Amino acid sequence: MARKTVQLVELITFANEALARTDAEATFGFKEGICTMVEKAMFLADNYNGFSFLDNSQTEPYTIGHVSRKYYFPYKKIKY
């Protein structure tokens, strides 16, 4: 079976762009799925470096503000 790898920086960039969306299709479920996927990829690669909320006044769990975030890029283990 063929194997394909994904550049983690590209994945985080895509996720950050999608999580910053504010259109009607960028629902809580949409953003929650992206958060789950990108966090899993970063943990599996041993490259998790945290995130920040896009609006610190809206961080209540299970709200759109809680999943509107920006992930930090790994700075030690990935070559750019």
XYZ file of C-alpha atoms in Angstrom:
80
model
C 0.000 0.000 0.000
C 1.296 3.439 -0.902
C 1.938 5.868 1.892
C 1.516 9.624 1.732
C 2.633 12.131 4.309
C 1.232 15.573 4.946
C 3.326 18.549 5.924
C 2.133 19.519 9.386
C 2.734 23.225 8.769
C 0.448 23.114 5.713
C -2.232 21.317 7.725
C -2.077 23.889 10.531
C -2.203 26.744 8.007
C -5.325 25.254 6.419
C -6.921 24.702 9.832
C -6.197 28.252 10.989
C -7.771 29.682 7.833
C -10.870 27.514 8.256
C -11.217 28.306 11.976
C -11.108 32.050 11.247
C -14.095 31.799 8.902
C -17.302 33.543 9.963
C -19.666 32.562 7.141
C -22.843 30.513 7.686
C -21.179 27.238 6.718
C -18.476 27.626 9.379
C -20.648 26.113 12.093
C -19.670 24.934 15.552
C -19.566 21.324 14.313
C -17.423 22.258 11.312
C -14.876 24.057 13.488
C -14.966 21.403 16.220
C -14.077 18.754 13.630
C -11.136 20.791 12.393
C -9.882 21.308 15.960
C -10.085 17.572 16.652
C -8.274 16.679 13.430
C -5.437 19.168 13.726
C -4.834 18.444 17.426
C -4.714 14.696 16.752
C -2.208 15.218 13.923
C 0.000 17.450 16.051
C -0.043 15.075 19.026
C 0.728 12.068 16.802
C 3.685 13.963 15.347
C 4.784 14.980 18.854
C 4.591 18.608 17.729
C 1.726 20.168 19.687
C 2.462 23.790 20.547
C -0.891 25.111 21.740
C -3.406 27.639 20.458
C -4.987 30.989 21.217
C -8.599 32.069 20.964
C -9.397 34.564 18.226
C -11.567 36.490 20.701
C -10.646 36.063 24.367
C -14.035 37.387 25.454
C -15.782 34.374 23.872
C -14.185 31.238 25.277
C -17.200 29.528 26.852
C -17.047 25.761 26.112
C -19.454 24.406 23.483
C -19.802 27.775 21.743
C -18.558 28.996 18.374
C -16.090 31.274 20.167
C -14.488 28.283 21.884
C -13.624 26.665 18.552
C -12.641 29.921 16.835
C -8.928 29.713 17.482
C -5.487 29.823 15.951
C -3.008 26.996 16.429
C 0.660 27.790 16.940
C 3.207 26.275 14.613
C 5.754 23.820 16.014
C 9.075 25.608 16.298
C 11.559 22.953 17.317
C 11.003 19.782 15.358
C 9.853 20.837 11.880
C 12.004 22.173 9.085
C 10.353 25.003 7.181
